[in-house]
Amino acid sequence: MEPLVSYGHEFYVAHMKRPFYAQGRHILHLVVVDPWNDNNIQLDGREVGIESVSIGIDGACAEIHDAFRGAPHSFERSIAAVKACVKEGMKTHLGLTVTKRNFGEVERVAELAVGLGAATVSFRKFNPVGRGKEDLANLQLDTAQHQNLLDRIVELRTKLGDSIRVHR
């Protein structure tokens, strides 16, 4: 369940303004799976000390991202959130979990992240949990694809530098 969808970002921002957080125990990093709200998420978050944000993306275009999420317009909301965070000076990260469905998007997502001004883009290995277990054959990379992915990421790191990260 996505907390920002379930409760709304206002709930979390109000909670973080409470005395416990005012005593220096701020949450400094926010992970946004699918930013359903407008720029207030980032602007309010900055007020309470959030310094960095991770935004998940499943492709470099709306067609792939929205189909993966099952939510129309989620790509444009994600891109708007990235732009707003970058504009506010937050360290902004894009994250792509690589599956068979978005395997061809790796380079385009890296280029998108750089073009948007994101600090980093990370590529994560698909971890079959929840609904992912049900469609394992259509999501999980085989050994040859995984090796190809690693080779492509090495090329991207050569081209784009340390802004490219790999998470296992």
JSON list of C-alpha atoms in Angstrom, two decimals:
[
{"chain": "A", "resi": 1, "resn": "MET", "atom": "CA", "xyz": [0.00, 0.00, 0.00]},
{"chain": "A", "resi": 2, "resn": "GLU", "atom": "CA", "xyz": [1.37, 3.39, -0.98]},
{"chain": "A", "resi": 3, "resn": "PRO", "atom": "CA", "xyz": [1.19, 5.63, 2.12]},
{"chain": "A", "resi": 4, "resn": "LEU", "atom": "CA", "xyz": [0.95, 8.85, 0.17]},
{"chain": "A", "resi": 5, "resn": "VAL", "atom": "CA", "xyz": [-2.08, 7.47, -1.65]},
{"chain": "A", "resi": 6, "resn": "SER", "atom": "CA", "xyz": [-3.68, 5.93, 1.43]},
{"chain": "A", "resi": 7, "resn": "TYR", "atom": "CA", "xyz": [-3.46, 8.85, 3.80]},
{"chain": "A", "resi": 8, "resn": "GLY", "atom": "CA", "xyz": [-2.32, 11.76, 1.69]},
{"chain": "A", "resi": 9, "resn": "HIS", "atom": "CA", "xyz": [0.97, 13.57, 2.11]},
{"chain": "A", "resi": 10, "resn": "GLU", "atom": "CA", "xyz": [-0.65, 16.15, 4.40]},
{"chain": "A", "resi": 11, "resn": "PHE", "atom": "CA", "xyz": [-0.97, 13.47, 7.11]},
{"chain": "A", "resi": 12, "resn": "TYR", "atom": "CA", "xyz": [2.76, 12.73, 7.03]},
{"chain": "A", "resi": 13, "resn": "VAL", "atom": "CA", "xyz": [3.86, 16.35, 6.83]},
{"chain": "A", "resi": 14, "resn": "ALA", "atom": "CA", "xyz": [1.62, 17.26, 9.78]},
{"chain": "A", "resi": 15, "resn": "HIS", "atom": "CA", "xyz": [2.97, 14.27, 11.72]},
{"chain": "A", "resi": 16, "resn": "MET", "atom": "CA", "xyz": [6.57, 15.29, 11.02]},
{"chain": "A", "resi": 17, "resn": "LYS", "atom": "CA", "xyz": [5.89, 18.78, 12.40]},
{"chain": "A", "resi": 18, "resn": "ARG", "atom": "CA", "xyz": [5.06, 17.29, 15.81]},
{"chain": "A", "resi": 19, "resn": "PRO", "atom": "CA", "xyz": [7.50, 17.84, 18.72]},
{"chain": "A", "resi": 20, "resn": "PHE", "atom": "CA", "xyz": [9.26, 14.44, 18.35]},
{"chain": "A", "resi": 21, "resn": "TYR", "atom": "CA", "xyz": [10.55, 15.48, 14.95]},
{"chain": "A", "resi": 22, "resn": "ALA", "atom": "CA", "xyz": [11.26, 19.03, 16.07]},
{"chain": "A", "resi": 23, "resn": "GLN", "atom": "CA", "xyz": [13.83, 17.58, 18.51]},
{"chain": "A", "resi": 24, "resn": "GLY", "atom": "CA", "xyz": [16.14, 16.70, 15.63]},
{"chain": "A", "resi": 25, "resn": "ARG", "atom": "CA", "xyz": [14.72, 13.33, 14.74]},
{"chain": "A", "resi": 26, "resn": "HIS", "atom": "CA", "xyz": [13.68, 14.30, 11.22]},
{"chain": "A", "resi": 27, "resn": "ILE", "atom": "CA", "xyz": [13.06, 11.88, 8.41]},
{"chain": "A", "resi": 28, "resn": "LEU", "atom": "CA", "xyz": [15.58, 13.06, 5.85]},
{"chain": "A", "resi": 29, "resn": "HIS", "atom": "CA", "xyz": [14.67, 10.80, 2.94]},
{"chain": "A", "resi": 30, "resn": "LEU", "atom": "CA", "xyz": [11.26, 10.08, 1.43]},
{"chain": "A", "resi": 31, "resn": "VAL", "atom": "CA", "xyz": [10.52, 7.24, -0.99]},
{"chain": "A", "resi": 32, "resn": "VAL", "atom": "CA", "xyz": [7.69, 7.99, -3.37]},
{"chain": "A", "resi": 33, "resn": "VAL", "atom": "CA", "xyz": [6.39, 4.98, -5.26]},
{"chain": "A", "resi": 34, "resn": "ASP", "atom": "CA", "xyz": [3.79, 6.86, -7.26]},
{"chain": "A", "resi": 35, "resn": "PRO", "atom": "CA", "xyz": [3.31, 10.56, -6.53]},
{"chain": "A", "resi": 36, "resn": "TRP", "atom": "CA", "xyz": [-0.45, 10.97, -6.71]},
{"chain": "A", "resi": 37, "resn": "ASN", "atom": "CA", "xyz": [-0.48, 14.52, -5.43]},
{"chain": "A", "resi": 38, "resn": "ASP", "atom": "CA", "xyz": [0.89, 17.76, -6.79]},
{"chain": "A", "resi": 39, "resn": "ASN", "atom": "CA", "xyz": [4.02, 19.69, -5.84]},
{"chain": "A", "resi": 40, "resn": "ASN", "atom": "CA", "xyz": [2.85, 20.08, -2.24]},
{"chain": "A", "resi": 41, "resn": "ILE", "atom": "CA", "xyz": [4.47, 16.75, -1.41]},
{"chain": "A", "resi": 42, "resn": "GLN", "atom": "CA", "xyz": [7.91, 18.12, -2.14]},
{"chain": "A", "resi": 43, "resn": "LEU", "atom": "CA", "xyz": [7.38, 21.67, -0.96]},
{"chain": "A", "resi": 44, "resn": "ASP", "atom": "CA", "xyz": [5.83, 20.65, 2.36]},
{"chain": "A", "resi": 45, "resn": "GLY", "atom": "CA", "xyz": [8.40, 17.89, 2.78]},
{"chain": "A", "resi": 46, "resn": "ARG", "atom": "CA", "xyz": [11.26, 20.35, 2.43]},
{"chain": "A", "resi": 47, "resn": "GLU", "atom": "CA", "xyz": [9.74, 22.43, 5.24]},
{"chain": "A", "resi": 48, "resn": "VAL", "atom": "CA", "xyz": [10.10, 19.52, 7.66]},
{"chain": "A", "resi": 49, "resn": "GLY", "atom": "CA", "xyz": [13.65, 18.58, 6.70]},
{"chain": "A", "resi": 50, "resn": "ILE", "atom": "CA", "xyz": [13.34, 16.03, 3.92]},
{"chain": "A", "resi": 51, "resn": "GLU", "atom": "CA", "xyz": [16.59, 16.40, 1.99]},
{"chain": "A", "resi": 52, "resn": "SER", "atom": "CA", "xyz": [16.30, 13.64, -0.58]},
{"chain": "A", "resi": 53, "resn": "VAL", "atom": "CA", "xyz": [13.56, 11.83, -2.44]},
{"chain": "A", "resi": 54, "resn": "SER", "atom": "CA", "xyz": [13.46, 8.56, -4.38]},
{"chain": "A", "resi": 55, "resn": "ILE", "atom": "CA", "xyz": [10.87, 8.22, -7.09]},
{"chain": "A", "resi": 56, "resn": "GLY", "atom": "CA", "xyz": [10.17, 4.88, -8.74]},
{"chain": "A", "resi": 57, "resn": "ILE", "atom": "CA", "xyz": [9.83, 4.78, -12.49]},
{"chain": "A", "resi": 58, "resn": "ASP", "atom": "CA", "xyz": [9.06, 1.76, -14.65]},
{"chain": "A", "resi": 59, "resn": "GLY", "atom": "CA", "xyz": [9.93, 3.11, -18.08]},
{"chain": "A", "resi": 60, "resn": "ALA", "atom": "CA", "xyz": [11.03, 6.22, -19.92]},
{"chain": "A", "resi": 61, "resn": "CYS", "atom": "CA", "xyz": [7.59, 6.85, -21.44]},
{"chain": "A", "resi": 62, "resn": "ALA", "atom": "CA", "xyz": [4.01, 6.97, -20.25]},
{"chain": "A", "resi": 63, "resn": "GLU", "atom": "CA", "xyz": [2.96, 3.92, -22.25]},
{"chain": "A", "resi": 64, "resn": "ILE", "atom": "CA", "xyz": [5.34, 1.55, -20.45]},
{"chain": "A", "resi": 65, "resn": "HIS", "atom": "CA", "xyz": [5.28, 3.17, -16.99]},
{"chain": "A", "resi": 66, "resn": "ASP", "atom": "CA", "xyz": [1.49, 3.56, -16.81]},
{"chain": "A", "resi": 67, "resn": "ALA", "atom": "CA", "xyz": [0.88, 0.01, -18.08]},
{"chain": "A", "resi": 68, "resn": "PHE", "atom": "CA", "xyz": [3.29, -1.38, -15.47]},
{"chain": "A", "resi": 69, "resn": "ARG", "atom": "CA", "xyz": [1.62, 0.61, -12.67]},
{"chain": "A", "resi": 70, "resn": "GLY", "atom": "CA", "xyz": [-1.89, 0.03, -13.94]},
{"chain": "A", "resi": 71, "resn": "ALA", "atom": "CA", "xyz": [-2.58, 3.73, -13.39]},
{"chain": "A", "resi": 72, "resn": "PRO", "atom": "CA", "xyz": [-3.13, 6.23, -16.20]},
{"chain": "A", "resi": 73, "resn": "HIS", "atom": "CA", "xyz": [-1.12, 9.45, -15.94]},
{"chain": "A", "resi": 74, "resn": "SER", "atom": "CA", "xyz": [1.20, 8.09, -13.24]},
{"chain": "A", "resi": 75, "resn": "PHE", "atom": "CA", "xyz": [4.21, 8.73, -15.51]},
{"chain": "A", "resi": 76, "resn": "GLU", "atom": "CA", "xyz": [3.41, 12.42, -15.88]},
{"chain": "A", "resi": 77, "resn": "ARG", "atom": "CA", "xyz": [2.86, 12.71, -12.11]},
{"chain": "A", "resi": 78, "resn": "SER", "atom": "CA", "xyz": [6.21, 11.04, -11.46]},
{"chain": "A", "resi": 79, "resn": "ILE", "atom": "CA", "xyz": [8.01, 13.34, -13.90]},
{"chain": "A", "resi": 80, "resn": "ALA", "atom": "CA", "xyz": [6.29, 16.40, -12.39]},
{"chain": "A", "resi": 81, "resn": "ALA", "atom": "CA", "xyz": [7.40, 15.24, -8.92]},
{"chain": "A", "resi": 82, "resn": "VAL", "atom": "CA", "xyz": [11.01, 14.83, -10.10]},
{"chain": "A", "resi": 83, "resn": "LYS", "atom": "CA", "xyz": [11.02, 18.31, -11.63]},
{"chain": "A", "resi": 84, "resn": "ALA", "atom": "CA", "xyz": [9.53, 19.86, -8.49]},
{"chain": "A", "resi": 85, "resn": "CYS", "atom": "CA", "xyz": [12.05, 18.14, -6.20]},
{"chain": "A", "resi": 86, "resn": "VAL", "atom": "CA", "xyz": [15.00, 19.15, -8.37]},
{"chain": "A", "resi": 87, "resn": "LYS", "atom": "CA", "xyz": [13.68, 22.72, -8.51]},
{"chain": "A", "resi": 88, "resn": "GLU", "atom": "CA", "xyz": [13.48, 22.81, -4.71]},
{"chain": "A", "resi": 89, "resn": "GLY", "atom": "CA", "xyz": [17.09, 21.66, -4.41]},
{"chain": "A", "resi": 90, "resn": "MET", "atom": "CA", "xyz": [16.37, 18.20, -3.04]},
{"chain": "A", "resi": 91, "resn": "LYS", "atom": "CA", "xyz": [18.70, 15.36, -3.93]},
{"chain": "A", "resi": 92, "resn": "THR", "atom": "CA", "xyz": [16.42, 13.40, -6.24]},
{"chain": "A", "resi": 93, "resn": "HIS", "atom": "CA", "xyz": [16.87, 9.73, -7.16]},
{"chain": "A", "resi": 94, "resn": "LEU", "atom": "CA", "xyz": [15.07, 7.72, -9.83]},
{"chain": "A", "resi": 95, "resn": "GLY", "atom": "CA", "xyz": [14.79, 3.97, -9.37]},
{"chain": "A", "resi": 96, "resn": "LEU", "atom": "CA", "xyz": [13.95, 1.31, -11.94]},
{"chain": "A", "resi": 97, "resn": "THR", "atom": "CA", "xyz": [13.31, -2.31, -10.99]},
{"chain": "A", "resi": 98, "resn": "VAL", "atom": "CA", "xyz": [14.34, -4.15, -14.14]},
{"chain": "A", "resi": 99, "resn": "THR", "atom": "CA", "xyz": [12.01, -6.85, -15.45]},
{"chain": "A", "resi": 100, "resn": "LYS", "atom": "CA", "xyz": [11.43, -8.49, -18.82]},
{"chain": "A", "resi": 101, "resn": "ARG", "atom": "CA", "xyz": [8.72, -5.89, -19.43]},
{"chain": "A", "resi": 102, "resn": "ASN", "atom": "CA", "xyz": [11.05, -2.87, -19.14]},
{"chain": "A", "resi": 103, "resn": "PHE", "atom": "CA", "xyz": [14.42, -4.47, -19.97]},
{"chain": "A", "resi": 104, "resn": "GLY", "atom": "CA", "xyz": [14.77, -2.31, -23.08]},
{"chain": "A", "resi": 105, "resn": "GLU", "atom": "CA", "xyz": [14.21, 0.92, -21.13]},
{"chain": "A", "resi": 106, "resn": "VAL", "atom": "CA", "xyz": [17.44, 0.98, -19.10]},
{"chain": "A", "resi": 107, "resn": "GLU", "atom": "CA", "xyz": [19.39, 3.43, -21.27]},
{"chain": "A", "resi": 108, "resn": "ARG", "atom": "CA", "xyz": [16.36, 5.64, -21.87]},
{"chain": "A", "resi": 109, "resn": "VAL", "atom": "CA", "xyz": [15.59, 5.83, -18.14]},
{"chain": "A", "resi": 110, "resn": "ALA", "atom": "CA", "xyz": [19.22, 6.77, -17.41]},
{"chain": "A", "resi": 111, "resn": "GLU", "atom": "CA", "xyz": [19.10, 9.50, -20.06]},
{"chain": "A", "resi": 112, "resn": "LEU", "atom": "CA", "xyz": [15.75, 10.71, -18.73]},
{"chain": "A", "resi": 113, "resn": "ALA", "atom": "CA", "xyz": [17.13, 10.94, -15.19]},
{"chain": "A", "resi": 114, "resn": "VAL", "atom": "CA", "xyz": [20.16, 12.94, -16.32]},
{"chain": "A", "resi": 115, "resn": "GLY", "atom": "CA", "xyz": [17.96, 15.19, -18.45]},
{"chain": "A", "resi": 116, "resn": "LEU", "atom": "CA", "xyz": [15.65, 15.90, -15.52]},
{"chain": "A", "resi": 117, "resn": "GLY", "atom": "CA", "xyz": [18.56, 16.77, -13.24]},
{"chain": "A", "resi": 118, "resn": "ALA", "atom": "CA", "xyz": [18.23, 13.77, -10.92]},
{"chain": "A", "resi": 119, "resn": "ALA", "atom": "CA", "xyz": [21.26, 13.14, -8.72]},
{"chain": "A", "resi": 120, "resn": "THR", "atom": "CA", "xyz": [21.24, 9.40, -9.39]},
{"chain": "A", "resi": 121, "resn": "VAL", "atom": "CA", "xyz": [19.39, 6.64, -11.14]},
{"chain": "A", "resi": 122, "resn": "SER", "atom": "CA", "xyz": [19.47, 3.14, -9.74]},
{"chain": "A", "resi": 123, "resn": "PHE", "atom": "CA", "xyz": [18.66, -0.20, -11.29]},
{"chain": "A", "resi": 124, "resn": "ARG", "atom": "CA", "xyz": [17.34, -2.90, -9.03]},
{"chain": "A", "resi": 125, "resn": "LYS", "atom": "CA", "xyz": [17.06, -6.60, -9.61]},
{"chain": "A", "resi": 126, "resn": "PHE", "atom": "CA", "xyz": [13.46, -7.80, -9.63]},
{"chain": "A", "resi": 127, "resn": "ASN", "atom": "CA", "xyz": [12.61, -9.40, -6.28]},
{"chain": "A", "resi": 128, "resn": "PRO", "atom": "CA", "xyz": [9.58, -11.64, -6.71]},
{"chain": "A", "resi": 129, "resn": "VAL", "atom": "CA", "xyz": [7.23, -10.80, -3.86]},
{"chain": "A", "resi": 130, "resn": "GLY", "atom": "CA", "xyz": [3.50, -10.20, -3.72]},
{"chain": "A", "resi": 131, "resn": "ARG", "atom": "CA", "xyz": [1.88, -10.04, -7.16]},
{"chain": "A", "resi": 132, "resn": "GLY", "atom": "CA", "xyz": [5.32, -10.43, -8.73]},
{"chain": "A", "resi": 133, "resn": "LYS", "atom": "CA", "xyz": [5.37, -14.10, -7.69]},
{"chain": "A", "resi": 134, "resn": "GLU", "atom": "CA", "xyz": [2.24, -14.73, -9.74]},
{"chain": "A", "resi": 135, "resn": "ASP", "atom": "CA", "xyz": [3.84, -13.60, -13.01]},
{"chain": "A", "resi": 136, "resn": "LEU", "atom": "CA", "xyz": [7.41, -14.70, -12.42]},
{"chain": "A", "resi": 137, "resn": "ALA", "atom": "CA", "xyz": [7.96, -16.14, -15.92]},
{"chain": "A", "resi": 138, "resn": "ASN", "atom": "CA", "xyz": [7.00, -12.85, -17.55]},
{"chain": "A", "resi": 139, "resn": "LEU", "atom": "CA", "xyz": [8.94, -10.60, -15.17]},
{"chain": "A", "resi": 140, "resn": "GLN", "atom": "CA", "xyz": [12.18, -12.17, -13.93]},
{"chain": "A", "resi": 141, "resn": "LEU", "atom": "CA", "xyz": [15.23, -11.86, -16.18]},
{"chain": "A", "resi": 142, "resn": "ASP", "atom": "CA", "xyz": [16.97, -15.05, -17.22]},
{"chain": "A", "resi": 143, "resn": "THR", "atom": "CA", "xyz": [20.72, -15.47, -16.72]},
{"chain": "A", "resi": 144, "resn": "ALA", "atom": "CA", "xyz": [21.67, -14.18, -20.18]},
{"chain": "A", "resi": 145, "resn": "GLN", "atom": "CA", "xyz": [19.44, -11.11, -19.82]},
{"chain": "A", "resi": 146, "resn": "HIS", "atom": "CA", "xyz": [20.86, -10.40, -16.37]},
{"chain": "A", "resi": 147, "resn": "GLN", "atom": "CA", "xyz": [24.42, -10.54, -17.71]},
{"chain": "A", "resi": 148, "resn": "ASN", "atom": "CA", "xyz": [23.42, -8.30, -20.62]},
{"chain": "A", "resi": 149, "resn": "LEU", "atom": "CA", "xyz": [21.90, -5.85, -18.16]},
{"chain": "A", "resi": 150, "resn": "LEU", "atom": "CA", "xyz": [25.09, -5.70, -16.10]},
{"chain": "A", "resi": 151, "resn": "ASP", "atom": "CA", "xyz": [27.17, -5.12, -19.25]},
{"chain": "A", "resi": 152, "resn": "ARG", "atom": "CA", "xyz": [24.87, -2.29, -20.32]},
{"chain": "A", "resi": 153, "resn": "ILE", "atom": "CA", "xyz": [25.05, -0.69, -16.88]},
{"chain": "A", "resi": 154, "resn": "VAL", "atom": "CA", "xyz": [28.86, -0.79, -17.01]},
{"chain": "A", "resi": 155, "resn": "GLU", "atom": "CA", "xyz": [28.65, 1.05, -20.35]},
{"chain": "A", "resi": 156, "resn": "LEU", "atom": "CA", "xyz": [26.25, 3.58, -18.84]},
{"chain": "A", "resi": 157, "resn": "ARG", "atom": "CA", "xyz": [28.58, 4.17, -15.89]},
{"chain": "A", "resi": 158, "resn": "THR", "atom": "CA", "xyz": [31.43, 4.80, -18.31]},
{"chain": "A", "resi": 159, "resn": "LYS", "atom": "CA", "xyz": [29.28, 7.28, -20.22]},
{"chain": "A", "resi": 160, "resn": "LEU", "atom": "CA", "xyz": [27.40, 8.95, -17.32]},
{"chain": "A", "resi": 161, "resn": "GLY", "atom": "CA", "xyz": [29.66, 8.41, -14.30]},
{"chain": "A", "resi": 162, "resn": "ASP", "atom": "CA", "xyz": [28.74, 7.78, -10.70]},
{"chain": "A", "resi": 163, "resn": "SER", "atom": "CA", "xyz": [25.15, 8.86, -11.12]},
{"chain": "A", "resi": 164, "resn": "ILE", "atom": "CA", "xyz": [24.40, 5.27, -12.15]},
{"chain": "A", "resi": 165, "resn": "ARG", "atom": "CA", "xyz": [23.91, 2.76, -9.33]},
{"chain": "A", "resi": 166, "resn": "VAL", "atom": "CA", "xyz": [23.09, -0.91, -9.22]},
{"chain": "A", "resi": 167, "resn": "HIS", "atom": "CA", "xyz": [21.23, -2.49, -6.30]},
{"chain": "A", "resi": 168, "resn": "ARG", "atom": "CA", "xyz": [20.94, -6.23, -5.90]}
]
